[in-house]
Coordinates of C-alpha atoms in Angstrom, one line a residue:
Chain A
M1084 CA 169.7 113.7 177.2
P1085 CA 167.1 111.0 176.8
A1086 CA 168.6 107.6 176.1
V1087 CA 168.7 106.7 172.4
T1088 CA 166.4 103.8 171.9
Q1089 CA 167.3 100.6 170.0
T1090 CA 164.4 101.1 167.5
P1091 CA 165.8 101.9 164.1
M1092 CA 164.3 105.1 162.6
V1093 CA 166.2 105.3 159.4
V1094 CA 167.8 102.3 157.7
A1095 CA 169.9 102.7 154.6
D1096 CA 170.9 99.5 152.9
R1097 CA 173.4 99.9 150.1
V1098 CA 171.8 103.1 148.8
S1099 CA 173.3 104.4 145.5
K1100 CA 172.4 107.5 143.6
S1101 CA 173.6 108.6 140.2
F1102 CA 173.0 111.8 138.2
G1103 CA 173.6 110.6 134.7
S1104 CA 176.9 108.8 134.7
N1105 CA 178.0 110.6 137.8
E1106 CA 177.7 108.3 140.8
V1107 CA 177.1 110.6 143.8
L1108 CA 176.3 107.9 146.4
K1109 CA 178.0 104.6 146.3
S1110 CA 176.3 101.9 148.3
I1111 CA 175.7 103.8 151.6
S1112 CA 174.6 101.6 154.5
L1113 CA 173.8 103.1 157.9
E1114 CA 171.3 103.1 160.6
V1115 CA 169.8 105.9 162.7
R1116 CA 168.0 104.9 165.8
S1117 CA 164.9 106.6 167.2
G1118 CA 166.0 109.6 169.4
E1119 CA 169.5 109.6 167.9
V1120 CA 171.2 112.7 166.6
M1121 CA 173.5 111.9 163.7
C1122 CA 175.9 114.4 162.2
L1123 CA 177.0 113.9 158.6
V1124 CA 180.2 115.7 157.8
G1125 CA 182.5 115.7 154.9
P1126 CA 183.9 117.9 152.1
S1127 CA 181.5 119.5 149.7
G1128 CA 180.6 117.1 146.9
S1129 CA 180.9 114.2 149.2
G1130 CA 177.2 113.3 148.7
K1131 CA 176.0 114.1 152.2
S1132 CA 173.3 116.5 151.1
T1133 CA 172.2 114.2 148.3
F1134 CA 171.8 111.4 150.9
L1135 CA 169.7 113.7 153.1
R1136 CA 167.5 114.6 150.2
C1137 CA 167.0 110.9 149.3
I1138 CA 165.6 110.3 152.8
N1139 CA 162.5 112.4 152.1
H1140 CA 162.4 111.4 148.4
L1141 CA 163.4 114.9 147.1
E1142 CA 165.9 112.7 145.1
V1143 CA 165.0 109.3 143.9
V1144 CA 167.5 106.6 144.9
S1145 CA 169.0 104.7 142.0
S1146 CA 169.4 101.4 143.9
G1147 CA 169.3 100.1 147.4
R1148 CA 166.7 100.3 150.0
L1149 CA 166.0 103.3 152.3
S1150 CA 163.3 103.1 155.0
V1151 CA 162.1 105.5 157.6
D1152 CA 160.2 104.1 160.6
G1153 CA 159.9 100.7 158.9
E1154 CA 158.4 102.2 155.7
L1155 CA 160.2 102.0 152.4
I1156 CA 160.8 105.5 151.0
G1157 CA 159.5 106.2 147.5
Y1158 CA 158.7 102.7 146.5
R1159 CA 156.0 100.1 147.1
E1160 CA 157.0 96.5 147.3
A1161 CA 154.8 93.9 145.8
N1162 CA 155.6 90.5 144.3
N1163 CA 159.2 90.9 145.1
K1164 CA 159.4 94.0 142.9
L1165 CA 159.7 97.7 143.8
Y1166 CA 157.2 100.0 142.2
E1167 CA 157.8 103.8 142.1
M1168 CA 155.3 105.6 144.2
R1169 CA 152.8 108.1 142.9
P1170 CA 153.5 111.7 144.0
K1171 CA 150.5 111.6 146.3
E1172 CA 151.9 108.6 148.2
A1173 CA 155.3 110.2 148.4
A1174 CA 153.7 113.4 149.8
L1175 CA 152.1 111.3 152.5
Q1176 CA 155.4 109.9 153.6
R1177 CA 157.0 113.4 153.7
R1178 CA 154.6 114.5 156.3
N1179 CA 156.5 112.6 158.9
I1180 CA 159.9 114.0 157.9
G1181 CA 160.7 117.6 158.6
M1182 CA 163.4 119.3 156.5
V1183 CA 165.4 122.5 157.1
F1184 CA 167.4 123.9 154.2
Q1185 CA 170.6 125.8 154.0
R1186 CA 168.9 128.8 152.4
F1187 CA 165.8 128.7 154.7
N1188 CA 163.3 128.7 151.8
L1189 CA 160.7 130.4 153.9
F1190 CA 157.6 131.5 151.8
P1191 CA 158.4 135.3 151.4
H1192 CA 154.8 136.3 150.8
M1193 CA 153.6 134.9 154.2
T1194 CA 154.4 136.1 157.7
A1195 CA 156.3 133.9 160.0
L1196 CA 153.1 132.7 161.6
Q1197 CA 151.5 132.0 158.2
N1198 CA 154.6 130.1 157.2
V1199 CA 154.3 127.8 160.2
M1200 CA 150.5 127.4 159.8
E1201 CA 150.5 126.7 156.0
A1202 CA 151.3 122.9 156.0
P1203 CA 149.1 121.8 158.9
I1204 CA 146.1 123.6 157.4
R1205 CA 146.6 122.6 153.7
V1206 CA 148.2 119.2 154.1
K1207 CA 146.6 117.9 157.3
G1208 CA 143.4 119.8 156.9
L1209 CA 143.4 120.9 160.5
G1210 CA 141.2 123.7 161.9
K1211 CA 142.7 127.2 161.8
S1212 CA 142.3 128.1 165.4
G1213 CA 144.1 125.1 166.8
V1214 CA 146.8 125.3 164.2
E1215 CA 147.4 129.0 165.1
A1216 CA 147.7 128.3 168.8
N1217 CA 150.2 125.5 168.1
A1218 CA 152.1 127.7 165.6
R1219 CA 152.4 130.5 168.1
S1220 CA 153.7 128.1 170.8
L1221 CA 156.2 126.7 168.3
L1222 CA 157.4 130.2 167.5
A1223 CA 157.8 130.9 171.2
R1224 CA 159.8 127.7 171.4
V1225 CA 162.3 129.0 168.9
G1226 CA 162.3 132.3 170.7
L1227 CA 160.3 134.3 168.1
A1228 CA 156.9 134.8 169.6
E1229 CA 157.4 138.6 169.1
R1230 CA 158.1 138.2 165.4
A1231 CA 155.0 136.1 164.5
D1232 CA 153.6 138.8 162.2
Y1233 CA 156.9 139.7 160.4
Y1234 CA 157.6 138.8 156.8
P1235 CA 160.8 136.8 156.2
A1236 CA 162.4 139.8 154.5
H1237 CA 162.3 141.6 157.8
L1238 CA 163.9 138.9 159.8
S1239 CA 167.6 138.2 160.2
G1240 CA 169.1 135.0 158.7
G1241 CA 169.1 133.3 162.1
Q1242 CA 165.5 134.3 162.8
Q1243 CA 164.5 133.0 159.4
Q1244 CA 166.1 129.7 160.0
R1245 CA 164.4 129.4 163.4
V1246 CA 161.1 130.1 161.7
A1247 CA 162.0 127.4 159.2
I1248 CA 162.6 124.9 162.0
A1249 CA 159.2 125.8 163.6
R1250 CA 157.6 125.4 160.2
A1251 CA 159.0 121.9 159.9
L1252 CA 158.0 121.0 163.5
A1253 CA 154.4 122.1 162.9
M1254 CA 153.9 118.9 161.0
E1255 CA 154.9 116.9 164.1
P1256 CA 157.6 114.9 162.2
K1257 CA 159.2 111.7 163.6
L1258 CA 162.5 112.7 162.0
M1259 CA 164.1 116.0 161.3
L1260 CA 166.7 116.5 158.5
F1261 CA 169.0 119.5 158.6
D1262 CA 170.9 120.4 155.4
E1263 CA 173.7 122.7 156.5
P1264 CA 171.3 124.8 158.5
T1265 CA 174.0 127.3 159.6
S1266 CA 176.1 127.6 156.5
A1267 CA 174.3 130.6 155.0
L1268 CA 174.4 132.5 158.3
D1269 CA 176.6 135.3 159.5
P1270 CA 179.0 133.9 162.2
E1271 CA 177.3 135.7 165.1
L1272 CA 173.9 134.2 164.2
V1273 CA 175.0 130.6 164.1
G1274 CA 174.7 130.2 167.8
E1275 CA 171.0 131.0 168.1
V1276 CA 170.1 128.3 165.5
L1277 CA 172.3 125.7 167.1
D1278 CA 170.7 126.4 170.5
V1279 CA 167.3 125.7 169.1
M1280 CA 168.6 122.5 167.5
Q1281 CA 170.2 121.4 170.7
N1282 CA 167.0 121.9 172.6
L1283 CA 165.2 119.8 170.0
A1284 CA 167.8 117.0 170.5
R1285 CA 167.3 117.2 174.2
D1286 CA 163.5 116.7 173.7
G1287 CA 164.3 113.4 172.0
M1288 CA 163.8 114.3 168.3
T1289 CA 165.6 112.0 165.9
M1290 CA 167.8 114.2 163.8
I1291 CA 170.2 113.9 160.9
V1292 CA 172.3 117.0 160.5
V1293 CA 174.6 117.8 157.6
T1294 CA 177.0 120.3 159.1
H1295 CA 180.4 121.8 159.3
E1296 CA 179.9 122.8 163.0
M1297 CA 182.2 120.3 164.7
G1298 CA 181.5 121.9 168.1
F1299 CA 177.8 121.0 167.7
A1300 CA 178.7 117.5 166.5
K1301 CA 180.9 117.0 169.6
E1302 CA 178.4 118.3 172.1
V1303 CA 175.0 117.3 170.7
A1304 CA 175.4 114.4 168.3
D1305 CA 175.3 110.7 169.4
S1306 CA 177.0 109.6 166.3
L1307 CA 179.1 111.1 163.6
V1308 CA 179.5 109.9 160.0
F1309 CA 182.3 111.1 157.8
M1310 CA 181.5 110.9 154.1
D1311 CA 183.8 111.5 151.1
G1312 CA 183.4 110.7 147.4
G1313 CA 180.0 109.2 148.0
V1314 CA 181.0 106.6 150.5
V1315 CA 181.0 106.4 154.3
V1316 CA 184.6 106.6 155.2
E1317 CA 184.3 106.5 159.0
S1318 CA 181.7 106.6 161.6
G1319 CA 181.4 106.4 165.4
V1320 CA 181.0 108.4 168.6
P1321 CA 181.7 112.0 167.7
T1322 CA 184.3 112.6 170.5
E1323 CA 186.3 109.6 169.4
V1324 CA 186.1 110.2 165.7
L1325 CA 187.1 113.9 166.1
A1326 CA 189.8 113.2 168.6
N1327 CA 191.2 110.1 167.0
P1328 CA 190.3 109.7 163.3
Q1329 CA 191.4 106.4 161.9
H1330 CA 191.2 107.0 158.2
V1331 CA 193.7 109.2 156.3
R1332 CA 190.9 111.1 154.5
T1333 CA 189.2 111.9 157.8
Q1334 CA 192.4 113.1 159.3
A1335 CA 193.0 115.4 156.3
F1336 CA 189.5 116.8 156.4
L1337 CA 189.5 117.4 160.2
S1338 CA 192.9 119.0 160.2
K1339 CA 191.3 121.6 157.8
V1340 CA 188.1 122.3 159.7
L1341 CA 189.0 122.0 163.3
Chain B
M1245 CA 181.4 154.3 156.3
T1246 CA 183.9 156.9 157.4
N1247 CA 185.5 159.4 155.2
T1248 CA 189.0 159.0 156.6
A1249 CA 191.7 157.0 155.1
A1250 CA 189.7 155.8 152.1
S1251 CA 190.1 159.0 150.1
G1252 CA 193.8 159.1 150.8
G1253 CA 193.8 162.8 151.7
K1254 CA 193.7 164.5 155.1
T1255 CA 190.4 164.6 156.8
E1256 CA 188.7 167.9 156.9
P1257 CA 186.5 167.7 160.0
G1258 CA 183.1 169.3 160.1
I1259 CA 182.5 169.5 156.3
K1260 CA 179.0 170.9 155.6
A1261 CA 177.5 168.6 153.0
I1262 CA 175.7 170.5 150.2
R1263 CA 173.4 168.4 148.0
L1264 CA 174.1 168.3 144.4
R1265 CA 171.9 170.9 142.7
H1266 CA 170.0 170.3 139.5
P1267 CA 169.3 173.8 138.0
W1268 CA 168.5 172.4 134.5
R1269 CA 165.7 170.3 135.7
N1270 CA 163.7 173.4 136.7
T1271 CA 164.6 175.3 133.6
F1272 CA 163.5 172.4 131.4
A1273 CA 160.2 172.0 133.4
V1274 CA 159.4 175.7 132.9
V1275 CA 160.0 175.6 129.2
L1276 CA 157.9 172.5 128.8
L1277 CA 155.0 174.1 130.8
I1278 CA 155.1 177.1 128.5
I1279 CA 155.0 174.9 125.4
V1280 CA 152.1 172.8 126.7
A1281 CA 150.2 176.0 127.7
L1282 CA 150.6 177.4 124.2
F1283 CA 149.5 174.1 122.6
I1284 CA 146.3 174.0 124.7
A1285 CA 145.5 177.6 124.1
D1286 CA 145.8 177.0 120.3
A1287 CA 143.8 173.7 120.4
A1288 CA 141.0 175.4 122.3
A1289 CA 140.5 177.9 119.6
R1290 CA 141.2 175.8 116.5
P1291 CA 138.0 175.1 114.6
A1292 CA 139.1 171.7 113.3
Y1293 CA 138.8 170.2 116.8
D1294 CA 135.2 171.4 116.9
W1295 CA 134.9 171.1 120.7
P1296 CA 131.1 171.7 120.7
A1297 CA 130.7 168.6 118.5
V1298 CA 133.0 166.7 120.9
G1299 CA 130.7 167.7 123.8
K1300 CA 127.7 166.6 121.8
Y1301 CA 129.0 163.1 121.0
I1302 CA 130.9 162.2 124.1
F1303 CA 127.8 161.0 126.0
D1304 CA 125.9 160.1 122.8
Q1305 CA 124.1 156.9 123.4
R1306 CA 125.5 155.2 120.3
I1307 CA 129.0 156.0 121.5
S1308 CA 128.6 155.0 125.1
Q1309 CA 127.0 151.7 124.0
A1310 CA 129.9 151.1 121.7
A1311 CA 132.3 151.9 124.5
F1312 CA 130.5 149.2 126.6
V1313 CA 130.9 146.7 123.8
T1314 CA 134.6 147.5 123.6
L1315 CA 134.9 146.9 127.3
Q1316 CA 133.0 143.6 127.0
L1317 CA 135.3 142.4 124.2
T1318 CA 138.3 143.3 126.3
V1319 CA 137.1 141.6 129.5
Y1320 CA 135.7 138.4 127.9
S1321 CA 138.7 137.8 125.6
M1322 CA 141.2 138.6 128.4
I1323 CA 139.5 136.2 130.8
I1324 CA 139.7 133.4 128.2
A1325 CA 143.3 134.4 127.3
I1326 CA 144.5 134.3 130.9
I1327 CA 143.0 130.8 131.5
L1328 CA 144.3 129.5 128.2
G1329 CA 147.6 131.3 128.8
V1330 CA 148.2 129.8 132.2
T1331 CA 147.4 126.3 130.8
L1332 CA 149.8 126.8 127.9
A1333 CA 152.5 128.1 130.3
I1334 CA 152.2 125.0 132.5
M1335 CA 152.2 122.8 129.4
R1336 CA 155.4 124.5 128.2
L1337 CA 157.0 123.7 131.5
S1338 CA 155.7 120.1 131.5
P1339 CA 158.3 117.3 131.3
N1340 CA 155.9 115.5 129.0
P1341 CA 157.2 116.1 125.5
V1342 CA 153.8 115.6 123.8
V1343 CA 152.1 118.3 125.9
N1344 CA 155.2 120.5 125.6
S1345 CA 155.1 120.3 121.8
I1346 CA 151.4 121.1 121.5
A1347 CA 152.0 124.3 123.5
W1348 CA 155.0 125.1 121.4
V1349 CA 153.2 124.8 118.1
Y1350 CA 150.3 126.8 119.4
L1351 CA 152.6 129.7 120.3
W1352 CA 154.4 129.4 117.0
V1353 CA 151.2 129.8 115.0
F1354 CA 149.4 132.4 117.0
R1355 CA 152.5 134.6 117.7
G1356 CA 153.8 134.2 114.3
T1357 CA 150.8 135.7 112.4
P1358 CA 149.3 139.2 112.7
V1359 CA 146.2 139.4 114.8
Y1360 CA 144.5 141.3 112.0
V1361 CA 145.1 138.4 109.6
Q1362 CA 143.8 136.0 112.3
L1363 CA 140.7 138.0 112.7
V1364 CA 140.0 138.0 109.0
F1365 CA 140.4 134.2 109.1
W1366 CA 137.9 134.0 111.9
G1367 CA 135.5 136.1 109.9
L1368 CA 135.8 133.7 107.0
I1369 CA 135.3 130.6 109.1
G1370 CA 131.6 130.4 108.1
T1371 CA 132.8 130.3 104.5
I1372 CA 135.5 127.8 105.0
Y1373 CA 133.6 125.4 107.3
Q1374 CA 130.0 125.9 106.3
S1375 CA 128.5 123.7 109.0
I1376 CA 129.5 122.4 112.4
D1377 CA 129.0 118.7 112.7
I1378 CA 129.1 116.7 115.9
G1379 CA 129.7 113.0 115.6
L1380 CA 132.2 110.3 114.8
P1381 CA 134.5 110.8 111.8
F1382 CA 133.5 109.0 108.6
T1383 CA 129.9 108.5 109.8
E1384 CA 126.7 110.5 109.6
P1385 CA 126.9 113.4 112.1
W1386 CA 124.5 113.4 115.0
V1387 CA 124.0 117.1 115.0
S1388 CA 124.8 119.6 112.2
F1389 CA 124.2 123.3 112.1
P1390 CA 125.4 126.1 109.9
T1391 CA 128.5 127.9 111.2
R1392 CA 127.1 131.4 110.5
V1393 CA 124.2 130.7 112.8
A1394 CA 126.2 129.1 115.6
L1395 CA 128.9 131.8 115.8
S1396 CA 127.9 135.4 115.8
A1397 CA 130.4 138.1 114.8
F1398 CA 130.7 139.1 118.5
L1399 CA 131.6 135.6 119.5
L1400 CA 134.1 135.3 116.7
A1401 CA 135.7 138.6 117.8
I1402 CA 136.1 137.3 121.3
V1403 CA 137.5 134.0 120.2
G1404 CA 139.9 135.6 117.7
L1405 CA 141.2 138.1 120.2
A1406 CA 141.5 135.6 123.0
L1407 CA 143.3 132.9 121.1
N1408 CA 145.9 135.4 119.9
E1409 CA 146.3 136.9 123.3
A1410 CA 146.7 133.5 125.0
A1411 CA 150.0 133.0 123.2
Y1412 CA 151.4 136.2 124.7
M1413 CA 150.0 135.6 128.1
A1414 CA 151.5 132.1 128.1
E1415 CA 155.0 133.5 127.8
I1416 CA 154.4 136.1 130.5
V1417 CA 153.1 133.5 132.9
R1418 CA 155.9 131.1 132.1
A1419 CA 158.5 133.8 132.8
G1420 CA 156.7 134.5 136.1
L1421 CA 156.7 130.9 137.2
L1422 CA 160.4 130.5 136.2
S1423 CA 161.3 133.6 138.3
V1424 CA 160.3 131.8 141.6
D1425 CA 163.3 130.3 143.3
G1426 CA 163.4 126.5 143.0
G1427 CA 163.9 126.2 146.8
Q1428 CA 160.3 127.4 147.3
E1429 CA 158.9 124.4 145.5
E1430 CA 161.3 122.1 147.3
A1431 CA 160.3 123.5 150.7
A1432 CA 156.6 123.1 149.9
T1433 CA 157.2 119.5 148.7
A1434 CA 159.2 118.7 151.8
L1435 CA 156.2 119.8 153.9
G1436 CA 154.1 117.2 152.1
M1437 CA 152.2 119.7 149.9
S1438 CA 150.9 118.3 146.6
W1439 CA 152.0 119.8 143.3
I1440 CA 148.7 121.7 142.9
Q1441 CA 149.0 123.1 146.5
T1442 CA 152.5 124.1 145.9
M1443 CA 151.6 125.9 142.7
V1444 CA 148.5 127.6 144.0
R1445 CA 149.8 128.5 147.5
V1446 CA 153.5 129.1 147.0
V1447 CA 154.7 129.5 143.4
V1448 CA 151.8 131.4 141.7
P1449 CA 151.4 134.1 144.4
Q1450 CA 155.1 134.8 144.1
S1451 CA 155.2 134.8 140.4
M1452 CA 152.3 137.3 140.3
R1453 CA 154.8 140.1 141.1
V1454 CA 156.6 139.4 137.9
I1455 CA 153.4 138.6 135.9
I1456 CA 151.2 141.6 136.7
P1457 CA 153.1 144.5 135.1
P1458 CA 153.4 142.9 131.7
A1459 CA 149.9 141.4 132.0
G1460 CA 148.5 144.9 132.8
N1461 CA 150.2 146.0 129.6
E1462 CA 148.4 143.2 127.7
V1463 CA 145.0 144.2 129.1
I1464 CA 145.5 147.8 128.0
S1465 CA 146.9 146.7 124.7
M1466 CA 143.8 144.4 124.3
L1467 CA 141.5 147.3 124.9
K1468 CA 142.9 149.0 121.9
T1469 CA 143.3 145.9 119.8
T1470 CA 139.5 145.5 119.9
S1471 CA 139.4 148.2 117.3
L1472 CA 140.7 145.6 114.8
V1473 CA 137.7 143.4 115.0
T1474 CA 136.2 145.4 112.2
A1475 CA 138.2 142.8 110.1
I1476 CA 135.7 140.1 111.0
P1477 CA 133.6 142.3 110.3
F1478 CA 132.2 143.3 113.7
T1479 CA 131.2 147.0 113.7
L1480 CA 129.7 147.7 117.1
E1481 CA 132.8 148.6 119.1
L1482 CA 134.0 152.1 119.9
Y1483 CA 136.4 152.9 117.1
T1484 CA 134.3 151.5 114.2
R1485 CA 131.1 153.0 115.6
S1486 CA 132.6 156.5 115.8
R1487 CA 134.1 156.1 112.2
D1488 CA 130.6 155.1 111.0
I1489 CA 129.1 158.2 112.6
S1490 CA 131.7 160.5 111.2
A1491 CA 131.4 159.0 107.8
V1492 CA 127.8 160.4 107.7
T1493 CA 128.3 163.7 109.5
F1494 CA 131.9 164.5 108.3
E1495 CA 132.9 165.3 111.9
T1496 CA 136.0 163.1 111.7
V1497 CA 138.3 164.9 114.1
P1498 CA 135.8 165.4 116.9
L1499 CA 134.7 161.8 116.8
L1500 CA 138.3 160.6 116.9
L1501 CA 138.7 162.8 120.0
V1502 CA 135.6 161.3 121.6
A1503 CA 136.9 157.7 120.9
S1504 CA 140.3 158.6 122.3
M1505 CA 138.8 160.0 125.5
W1506 CA 136.8 156.9 126.1
Y1507 CA 139.9 154.7 125.5
L1508 CA 141.9 156.9 127.9
F1509 CA 139.2 156.7 130.5
F1510 CA 139.1 152.9 130.5
T1511 CA 142.9 152.7 130.4
S1512 CA 143.1 155.0 133.5
I1513 CA 140.7 152.8 135.4
L1514 CA 142.8 149.7 134.4
M1515 CA 146.0 151.4 135.6
V1516 CA 144.5 152.1 139.0
G1517 CA 143.4 148.5 139.2
Q1518 CA 146.9 147.3 138.3
Y1519 CA 148.4 149.6 141.0
F1520 CA 146.3 147.9 143.7
L1521 CA 147.0 144.4 142.4
E1522 CA 150.7 145.1 142.4
K1523 CA 150.5 146.3 146.0
R1524 CA 148.6 143.2 147.0
F1525 CA 151.2 140.9 145.6
A1526 CA 154.2 142.8 146.9
R1527 CA 153.5 141.6 150.5
G1528 CA 156.6 140.7 152.3
I1529 CA 158.8 142.4 149.7
G1530 CA 158.5 146.1 150.5
D1531 CA 160.4 147.6 153.4
R1532 CA 157.4 148.5 155.5
R1533 CA 157.6 146.9 159.0
P1534 CA 154.4 145.8 160.7
N1535 CA 154.9 147.9 163.7
K1536 CA 157.7 149.6 165.5
K1537 CA 156.7 148.4 169.0
A1538 CA 157.5 144.8 168.2
D1539 CA 160.9 146.0 167.0
D1540 CA 161.7 147.7 170.2
A1541 CA 160.5 144.8 172.2
T1542 CA 162.8 142.4 170.4
A1543 CA 165.6 144.9 170.8
A1544 CA 165.1 144.9 174.5
M1545 CA 165.0 141.1 174.5
T1546 CA 168.1 140.5 172.4
G1547 CA 170.0 143.6 173.5
V1548 CA 170.3 144.6 169.9
T1549 CA 169.2 148.1 168.9
P1550 CA 167.6 148.3 165.5
V1551 CA 169.7 150.4 163.1
I1552 CA 168.2 153.7 162.3
R1553 CA 168.3 154.1 158.5
G1554 CA 169.4 157.4 157.0
S1555 CA 166.6 160.0 156.8
G1556 CA 167.6 160.8 153.2
Q1557 CA 170.0 163.6 154.3
P1558 CA 173.7 163.0 153.6
T1559 CA 175.5 162.4 156.9
V1560 CA 179.0 163.4 157.5
V1561 CA 180.9 161.2 160.0
L1562 CA 183.1 163.3 162.3
P1563 CA 186.3 162.0 163.9
P1564 CA 185.5 161.2 167.5
N1565 CA 188.2 163.6 169.0
D1566 CA 186.7 166.7 167.4
T1567 CA 183.9 168.1 169.5
T1568 CA 184.2 171.8 169.0
K1569 CA 183.8 172.0 165.3
G1570 CA 181.3 169.2 165.2
E1571 CA 178.3 171.4 165.9
R1572 CA 177.5 172.3 162.4

């Protein structure tokens, strides 16, 4: 595994998020360094998915500062004030952040190959032939070279999720966000997706993974963050947190999932 | 699925499955065929239908020109209706309350009044607004011309039909857009696609599957609604033209038949078009696989054999220990 650098990739500084009067994130502060794999775990409703979605501005943070690779997400700073970005500027930032969803969200009217080619062609405006070659090699990387011309409906859940990972990688992101990537999969299909993610981690991709797969967290992650009720309860090296949780709530949660 | 313990009884190995028979279907079909044959034989001989007259008028130049006008009315008003309908649908989904209300009021007015009444109003527009003035309010107009000259009956017919139809198209399009899973828009946004790109490349193509069947309905309905433009009055379309001819020649029934045949002919063409459009937008939804070879290749790679789906015949699962009776 390549050494995790000291350069911060994601910096969250007292990030809060409310939906109406419901405060989902309460002053989250954490840092993900370049090359690091961080697993976010916690019971459902703990705010971990919301936090992930804030990182690429799918949700707008209510207060606090969130930056990726030194760039403030969703806001422009001028005269000591934060101005909300126009959709166009936000889209520009998202190019550098790949996201993989629990329910895959592949485009069903496009083949696997077209799914992977769509964003580089439409968003980056790259030439078709180069994009296609790159897309095919990405599909080969996730073990789906043979299935390039299949529509999502004809792929298994695990295959769909691997296409979704290839689709996100096609934009050559600096950071990959995984929102419970294996939660919608049949148990026997989980392994193939985790393998792809492990290879990605080995290649030095910075990753934030919301997951319930403690085995993956233990083996692949550099750090583990336990969230509950919108706050970071505990964080540290995965093996230590999992083996020796300090906080009562962490202990209670881990005793249920391990 | 096995047929063992689930039924609670003892398993009878080697049951021969006999499909459920439907003897009444065949009987009913035969009876229907006889009735239809009798009706056709009767109609062929009945003088009121006057088939020679039908043959005379079906390709009459006045009729075929009127049929072409009907087709023009349909196509032009439908194009305007679709563009306006998509715009209204997007306005209805807009978070901007002003834009949203405009669309709502439009729908309220144009869906809430009969199209015939609307067409009469459009016909009277030259009387209500006698001139069209362009300029700033409360000042002398820069240009002014009489409405009757600017707007021909043909133009009014198209406008009247299109504006009414747009209200219906808007609701069809809105339903289509809403039918697309929210995750699709999210995935496209996360890839850095703009709102327009997301709509054009991801949401709209998927909504077409829901939009096309009712929209096809609307086109066919529009073809027939064109017969109402006589309210404007515009008299050169198919139905009014054939009524005018029969009013002189007293051949009412044959000319109604002629008009019906033309309408049916156009409708049939539209239905074929709709079939191909639906096929086009069902990509990725049907169960056709691109090719079997790739399937086998993957099977060899993963060690998983693709499941062979039932061939439509009922299958009886036999207990594994029974081999002798299992032949049939």
